[in-house]
């Protein structure tokens, strides 16, 4: 998709703040600092619309990005950052669960994992959560430019096995640096919002 018009419509914490346009939504999840903002910026051809931060745990709301009045990207708070209080973590978990339970517009979830390492226990919990809601799933292995090309198959295999992916779940390696995987991710999005 060729993206020209994007805006951050709202940063929501409650269902009564969600957009009411009825546009399809693609939700993005992942650990803190896994590269969600970098992925969003790459997909929408922007440098800094989604704020990237060297400090994990920055996103604390559900950020709804309107893409060309065709769909929303919904960026949810990153999980697994140790310096975030348990109270805040519980609040985010409740906010995300409420979103998944109540949001009819959700057409799929892009869940990011760091392709350099085996997925964590929290990554596995997130995938189990997405499977529970029976949503179309694309797992994106980020930072693949930092993995030697000869080890990409090993990375894919490790992600698939550790996350217990279903046959219908998709997996795509991605690099914000080289844009590797960008077109495949857009293809998945477009297929799921039709």
PDB file of C-alpha atoms in Angstrom:
ATOM      1  CA  UNK A   1       0.000   0.000   0.000  1.00  0.00           C
ATOM      2  CA  UNK A   2       1.234   3.461  -0.864  1.00  0.00           C
ATOM      3  CA  UNK A   3       0.650   5.555   2.256  1.00  0.00           C
ATOM      4  CA  UNK A   4       0.388   9.344   2.090  1.00  0.00           C
ATOM      5  CA  UNK A   5      -2.123  10.266   4.798  1.00  0.00           C
ATOM      6  CA  UNK A   6      -1.671   9.062   8.355  1.00  0.00           C
ATOM      7  CA  UNK A   7      -2.699  10.563  11.636  1.00  0.00           C
ATOM      8  CA  UNK A   8      -2.649   9.545  15.252  1.00  0.00           C
ATOM      9  CA  UNK A   9      -6.400   9.810  15.877  1.00  0.00           C
ATOM     10  CA  UNK A  10      -6.487   9.080  19.592  1.00  0.00           C
ATOM     11  CA  UNK A  11      -4.535   7.570  22.452  1.00  0.00           C
ATOM     12  CA  UNK A  12      -7.240   5.631  24.270  1.00  0.00           C
ATOM     13  CA  UNK A  13      -7.418   3.874  27.618  1.00  0.00           C
ATOM     14  CA  UNK A  14     -11.167   3.038  27.674  1.00  0.00           C
ATOM     15  CA  UNK A  15     -13.649   1.635  25.134  1.00  0.00           C
ATOM     16  CA  UNK A  16     -15.668   4.887  25.096  1.00  0.00           C
ATOM     17  CA  UNK A  17     -12.567   6.578  23.635  1.00  0.00           C
ATOM     18  CA  UNK A  18     -12.120   4.152  20.715  1.00  0.00           C
ATOM     19  CA  UNK A  19     -12.825   5.547  17.232  1.00  0.00           C
ATOM     20  CA  UNK A  20     -16.383   5.016  16.007  1.00  0.00           C
ATOM     21  CA  UNK A  21     -15.708   5.072  12.245  1.00  0.00           C
ATOM     22  CA  UNK A  22     -16.052   1.284  11.872  1.00  0.00           C
ATOM     23  CA  UNK A  23     -12.781   1.048   9.917  1.00  0.00           C
ATOM     24  CA  UNK A  24     -10.967  -2.316  10.166  1.00  0.00           C
ATOM     25  CA  UNK A  25      -8.158  -2.459  12.712  1.00  0.00           C
ATOM     26  CA  UNK A  26      -4.822  -4.249  12.781  1.00  0.00           C
ATOM     27  CA  UNK A  27      -3.384  -4.523  16.275  1.00  0.00           C
ATOM     28  CA  UNK A  28       0.363  -4.505  16.960  1.00  0.00           C
ATOM     29  CA  UNK A  29       1.756  -6.211  20.046  1.00  0.00           C
ATOM     30  CA  UNK A  30       5.220  -7.050  21.315  1.00  0.00           C
ATOM     31  CA  UNK A  31       7.736  -6.691  24.093  1.00  0.00           C
ATOM     32  CA  UNK A  32       9.062  -3.256  24.974  1.00  0.00           C
ATOM     33  CA  UNK A  33      11.775  -2.166  22.527  1.00  0.00           C
ATOM     34  CA  UNK A  34      11.085  -5.016  20.068  1.00  0.00           C
ATOM     35  CA  UNK A  35      10.588  -2.488  17.266  1.00  0.00           C
ATOM     36  CA  UNK A  36       6.829  -1.799  17.030  1.00  0.00           C
ATOM     37  CA  UNK A  37       7.270   1.924  16.382  1.00  0.00           C
ATOM     38  CA  UNK A  38      10.005   1.216  13.826  1.00  0.00           C
ATOM     39  CA  UNK A  39       7.714  -1.258  12.033  1.00  0.00           C
ATOM     40  CA  UNK A  40       4.821   1.232  11.979  1.00  0.00           C
ATOM     41  CA  UNK A  41       7.093   4.013  10.686  1.00  0.00           C
ATOM     42  CA  UNK A  42       8.468   1.709   7.968  1.00  0.00           C
ATOM     43  CA  UNK A  43       4.984   0.594   6.871  1.00  0.00           C
ATOM     44  CA  UNK A  44       3.705   4.182   6.624  1.00  0.00           C
ATOM     45  CA  UNK A  45       6.903   5.620   5.083  1.00  0.00           C
ATOM     46  CA  UNK A  46       7.526   8.019   7.960  1.00  0.00           C
ATOM     47  CA  UNK A  47      10.572   8.651  10.084  1.00  0.00           C
ATOM     48  CA  UNK A  48       8.926   9.579  13.353  1.00  0.00           C
ATOM     49  CA  UNK A  49       5.133   9.422  13.403  1.00  0.00           C
ATOM     50  CA  UNK A  50       5.186   6.527  15.848  1.00  0.00           C
ATOM     51  CA  UNK A  51       7.640   7.661  18.494  1.00  0.00           C
ATOM     52  CA  UNK A  52      10.574   5.328  18.867  1.00  0.00           C
ATOM     53  CA  UNK A  53      12.370   5.449  22.168  1.00  0.00           C
ATOM     54  CA  UNK A  54      15.546   4.021  23.591  1.00  0.00           C
ATOM     55  CA  UNK A  55      13.623   3.931  26.853  1.00  0.00           C
ATOM     56  CA  UNK A  56      11.286   0.914  26.931  1.00  0.00           C
ATOM     57  CA  UNK A  57       7.766   1.158  28.296  1.00  0.00           C
ATOM     58  CA  UNK A  58       6.966   4.514  26.651  1.00  0.00           C
ATOM     59  CA  UNK A  59       3.640   3.537  25.035  1.00  0.00           C
ATOM     60  CA  UNK A  60       1.054   3.483  27.822  1.00  0.00           C
ATOM     61  CA  UNK A  61      -2.155   3.823  25.837  1.00  0.00           C
ATOM     62  CA  UNK A  62      -3.817   2.209  22.822  1.00  0.00           C
ATOM     63  CA  UNK A  63      -2.649   4.442  19.970  1.00  0.00           C
ATOM     64  CA  UNK A  64      -5.007   4.455  16.963  1.00  0.00           C
ATOM     65  CA  UNK A  65      -3.275   5.489  13.720  1.00  0.00           C
ATOM     66  CA  UNK A  66      -5.672   6.252  10.859  1.00  0.00           C
ATOM     67  CA  UNK A  67      -4.076   5.021   7.617  1.00  0.00           C
ATOM     68  CA  UNK A  68      -5.552   6.659   4.488  1.00  0.00           C
ATOM     69  CA  UNK A  69      -9.071   6.466   6.014  1.00  0.00           C
ATOM     70  CA  UNK A  70      -8.925   2.746   5.130  1.00  0.00           C
ATOM     71  CA  UNK A  71      -7.843   1.169   8.410  1.00  0.00           C
ATOM     72  CA  UNK A  72      -6.352   1.766  11.829  1.00  0.00           C
ATOM     73  CA  UNK A  73      -3.099   0.456  13.213  1.00  0.00           C
ATOM     74  CA  UNK A  74      -3.619  -0.012  16.940  1.00  0.00           C
ATOM     75  CA  UNK A  75      -0.331   0.138  18.822  1.00  0.00           C
ATOM     76  CA  UNK A  76      -0.671  -1.415  22.279  1.00  0.00           C
ATOM     77  CA  UNK A  77       1.743  -0.951  25.206  1.00  0.00           C
ATOM     78  CA  UNK A  78       4.858  -3.107  25.070  1.00  0.00           C
ATOM     79  CA  UNK A  79       5.102  -5.796  27.713  1.00  0.00           C
ATOM     80  CA  UNK A  80       7.932  -7.210  29.788  1.00  0.00           C
ATOM     81  CA  UNK A  81       9.781  -4.060  30.815  1.00  0.00           C
ATOM     82  CA  UNK A  82      11.075  -4.617  34.336  1.00  0.00           C
ATOM     83  CA  UNK A  83      11.028  -0.983  35.482  1.00  0.00           C
ATOM     84  CA  UNK A  84       7.284  -0.625  34.954  1.00  0.00           C
ATOM     85  CA  UNK A  85       5.392  -1.122  38.220  1.00  0.00           C
ATOM     86  CA  UNK A  86       3.210  -4.208  38.688  1.00  0.00           C
ATOM     87  CA  UNK A  87       0.223  -1.889  39.122  1.00  0.00           C
ATOM     88  CA  UNK A  88       0.865  -0.321  35.695  1.00  0.00           C
ATOM     89  CA  UNK A  89       1.424  -3.734  34.116  1.00  0.00           C
ATOM     90  CA  UNK A  90      -1.900  -4.975  35.498  1.00  0.00           C
ATOM     91  CA  UNK A  91      -3.621  -1.818  34.224  1.00  0.00           C
ATOM     92  CA  UNK A  92      -2.179  -2.333  30.706  1.00  0.00           C
ATOM     93  CA  UNK A  93      -3.105  -6.031  30.697  1.00  0.00           C
ATOM     94  CA  UNK A  94      -6.694  -5.144  31.622  1.00  0.00           C
ATOM     95  CA  UNK A  95      -6.814  -2.395  28.971  1.00  0.00           C
ATOM     96  CA  UNK A  96      -5.530  -4.777  26.249  1.00  0.00           C
ATOM     97  CA  UNK A  97      -7.875  -7.570  27.314  1.00  0.00           C
ATOM     98  CA  UNK A  98     -10.862  -5.191  27.261  1.00  0.00           C
ATOM     99  CA  UNK A  99      -9.867  -4.094  23.768  1.00  0.00           C
ATOM    100  CA  UNK A 100      -9.673  -7.668  22.445  1.00  0.00           C
ATOM    101  CA  UNK A 101     -12.935  -8.676  24.160  1.00  0.00           C
ATOM    102  CA  UNK A 102     -14.994  -5.735  22.957  1.00  0.00           C
ATOM    103  CA  UNK A 103     -13.568  -4.648  19.614  1.00  0.00           C
ATOM    104  CA  UNK A 104     -15.433  -6.025  16.602  1.00  0.00           C
ATOM    105  CA  UNK A 105     -13.264  -4.024  14.182  1.00  0.00           C
ATOM    106  CA  UNK A 106     -10.113  -6.054  14.908  1.00  0.00           C
ATOM    107  CA  UNK A 107      -9.181  -7.952  11.732  1.00  0.00           C
ATOM    108  CA  UNK A 108      -5.858  -9.361  12.835  1.00  0.00           C
ATOM    109  CA  UNK A 109      -2.855  -9.040  15.099  1.00  0.00           C
ATOM    110  CA  UNK A 110       0.772  -8.455  14.200  1.00  0.00           C
ATOM    111  CA  UNK A 111       2.836  -9.732  17.101  1.00  0.00           C
ATOM    112  CA  UNK A 112       6.513  -8.789  17.089  1.00  0.00           C
ATOM    113  CA  UNK A 113       9.359 -10.886  18.488  1.00  0.00           C
ATOM    114  CA  UNK A 114      13.093 -10.234  18.341  1.00  0.00           C
ATOM    115  CA  UNK A 115      14.462 -12.627  15.685  1.00  0.00           C
ATOM    116  CA  UNK A 116      17.898 -12.613  17.357  1.00  0.00           C
ATOM    117  CA  UNK A 117      16.650 -14.520  20.402  1.00  0.00           C
ATOM    118  CA  UNK A 118      14.212 -17.289  21.305  1.00  0.00           C
ATOM    119  CA  UNK A 119      10.758 -15.880  22.131  1.00  0.00           C
ATOM    120  CA  UNK A 120      10.249 -15.247  25.851  1.00  0.00           C
ATOM    121  CA  UNK A 121       7.615 -16.622  28.204  1.00  0.00           C
ATOM    122  CA  UNK A 122       5.714 -13.337  27.822  1.00  0.00           C
ATOM    123  CA  UNK A 123       5.818 -13.676  24.013  1.00  0.00           C
ATOM    124  CA  UNK A 124       4.331 -17.167  24.355  1.00  0.00           C
ATOM    125  CA  UNK A 125       1.590 -15.843  26.677  1.00  0.00           C
ATOM    126  CA  UNK A 126       0.704 -13.117  24.149  1.00  0.00           C
ATOM    127  CA  UNK A 127       0.423 -15.648  21.303  1.00  0.00           C
ATOM    128  CA  UNK A 128      -1.728 -17.932  23.498  1.00  0.00           C
ATOM    129  CA  UNK A 129      -3.913 -14.894  24.239  1.00  0.00           C
ATOM    130  CA  UNK A 130      -4.305 -14.105  20.510  1.00  0.00           C
ATOM    131  CA  UNK A 131      -5.064 -17.772  19.771  1.00  0.00           C
ATOM    132  CA  UNK A 132      -7.732 -17.696  22.501  1.00  0.00           C
ATOM    133  CA  UNK A 133      -9.517 -14.863  20.658  1.00  0.00           C
ATOM    134  CA  UNK A 134      -9.071 -16.755  17.355  1.00  0.00           C
ATOM    135  CA  UNK A 135      -7.731 -13.714  15.537  1.00  0.00           C
ATOM    136  CA  UNK A 136      -5.664 -13.901  12.340  1.00  0.00           C
ATOM    137  CA  UNK A 137      -2.027 -13.709  13.400  1.00  0.00           C
ATOM    138  CA  UNK A 138       1.144 -12.530  11.746  1.00  0.00           C
ATOM    139  CA  UNK A 139       4.291 -12.985  13.826  1.00  0.00           C
ATOM    140  CA  UNK A 140       7.041 -10.603  12.740  1.00  0.00           C
ATOM    141  CA  UNK A 141      10.632 -11.459  13.649  1.00  0.00           C
ATOM    142  CA  UNK A 142      12.310  -8.040  13.927  1.00  0.00           C
ATOM    143  CA  UNK A 143      15.954  -6.932  13.670  1.00  0.00           C
ATOM    144  CA  UNK A 144      16.709  -9.688  11.150  1.00  0.00           C
ATOM    145  CA  UNK A 145      19.465  -7.524   9.645  1.00  0.00           C
ATOM    146  CA  UNK A 146      21.445  -8.342  12.808  1.00  0.00           C
ATOM    147  CA  UNK A 147      21.229 -12.104  12.135  1.00  0.00           C
ATOM    148  CA  UNK A 148      23.560 -13.698   9.533  1.00  0.00           C
ATOM    149  CA  UNK A 149      21.563 -14.738   6.462  1.00  0.00           C
ATOM    150  CA  UNK A 150      22.713 -18.346   6.920  1.00  0.00           C
ATOM    151  CA  UNK A 151      20.842 -18.434  10.288  1.00  0.00           C
ATOM    152  CA  UNK A 152      17.489 -17.047   9.127  1.00  0.00           C
ATOM    153  CA  UNK A 153      15.930 -20.515   8.721  1.00  0.00           C
ATOM    154  CA  UNK A 154      17.054 -21.384  12.232  1.00  0.00           C
ATOM    155  CA  UNK A 155      15.466 -18.155  13.558  1.00  0.00           C
ATOM    156  CA  UNK A 156      12.179 -18.924  11.811  1.00  0.00           C
ATOM    157  CA  UNK A 157      12.137 -22.488  13.070  1.00  0.00           C
ATOM    158  CA  UNK A 158      12.901 -21.405  16.647  1.00  0.00           C
ATOM    159  CA  UNK A 159      10.107 -18.794  16.595  1.00  0.00           C
ATOM    160  CA  UNK A 160       7.566 -21.260  15.134  1.00  0.00           C
ATOM    161  CA  UNK A 161       8.351 -24.024  17.629  1.00  0.00           C
ATOM    162  CA  UNK A 162       8.648 -21.845  20.732  1.00  0.00           C
ATOM    163  CA  UNK A 163       5.394 -19.976  20.051  1.00  0.00           C
ATOM    164  CA  UNK A 164       3.478 -23.156  19.046  1.00  0.00           C
ATOM    165  CA  UNK A 165       2.202 -21.428  15.912  1.00  0.00           C
ATOM    166  CA  UNK A 166      -0.835 -22.901  14.168  1.00  0.00           C
ATOM    167  CA  UNK A 167      -0.638 -23.819  10.472  1.00  0.00           C
ATOM    168  CA  UNK A 168      -2.773 -20.773   9.589  1.00  0.00           C
ATOM    169  CA  UNK A 169      -0.531 -18.357  11.534  1.00  0.00           C
ATOM    170  CA  UNK A 170       1.904 -16.443   9.330  1.00  0.00           C
ATOM    171  CA  UNK A 171       5.529 -15.638  10.127  1.00  0.00           C
ATOM    172  CA  UNK A 172       7.588 -12.929   8.456  1.00  0.00           C
ATOM    173  CA  UNK A 173      11.154 -11.812   9.141  1.00  0.00           C
ATOM    174  CA  UNK A 174      11.619  -8.024   9.064  1.00  0.00           C
ATOM    175  CA  UNK A 175      14.266  -5.322   9.165  1.00  0.00           C
ATOM    176  CA  UNK A 176      13.454  -1.645   9.701  1.00  0.00           C
ATOM    177  CA  UNK A 177      16.971  -0.868   8.435  1.00  0.00           C
ATOM    178  CA  UNK A 178      16.755  -2.634   5.062  1.00  0.00           C
ATOM    179  CA  UNK A 179      12.903  -2.712   4.770  1.00  0.00           C
ATOM    180  CA  UNK A 180      13.129  -6.486   4.268  1.00  0.00           C
ATOM    181  CA  UNK A 181       9.644  -8.003   4.712  1.00  0.00           C
ATOM    182  CA  UNK A 182       7.727  -4.707   4.374  1.00  0.00           C
ATOM    183  CA  UNK A 183       5.797  -5.724   1.227  1.00  0.00           C
ATOM    184  CA  UNK A 184       4.897  -9.151   2.628  1.00  0.00           C
ATOM    185  CA  UNK A 185       3.551  -7.541   5.807  1.00  0.00           C
ATOM    186  CA  UNK A 186       1.421  -5.127   3.754  1.00  0.00           C
ATOM    187  CA  UNK A 187       0.127  -8.063   1.682  1.00  0.00           C
ATOM    188  CA  UNK A 188      -1.008  -9.806   4.875  1.00  0.00           C
ATOM    189  CA  UNK A 189      -2.676  -6.618   6.157  1.00  0.00           C
ATOM    190  CA  UNK A 190      -4.511  -5.962   2.903  1.00  0.00           C
ATOM    191  CA  UNK A 191      -5.741  -9.545   2.728  1.00  0.00           C
ATOM    192  CA  UNK A 192      -7.151  -9.337   6.275  1.00  0.00           C
ATOM    193  CA  UNK A 193      -8.912  -5.985   6.034  1.00  0.00           C
ATOM    194  CA  UNK A 194     -10.940  -6.856   2.917  1.00  0.00           C
TER     195      UNK A 194
END
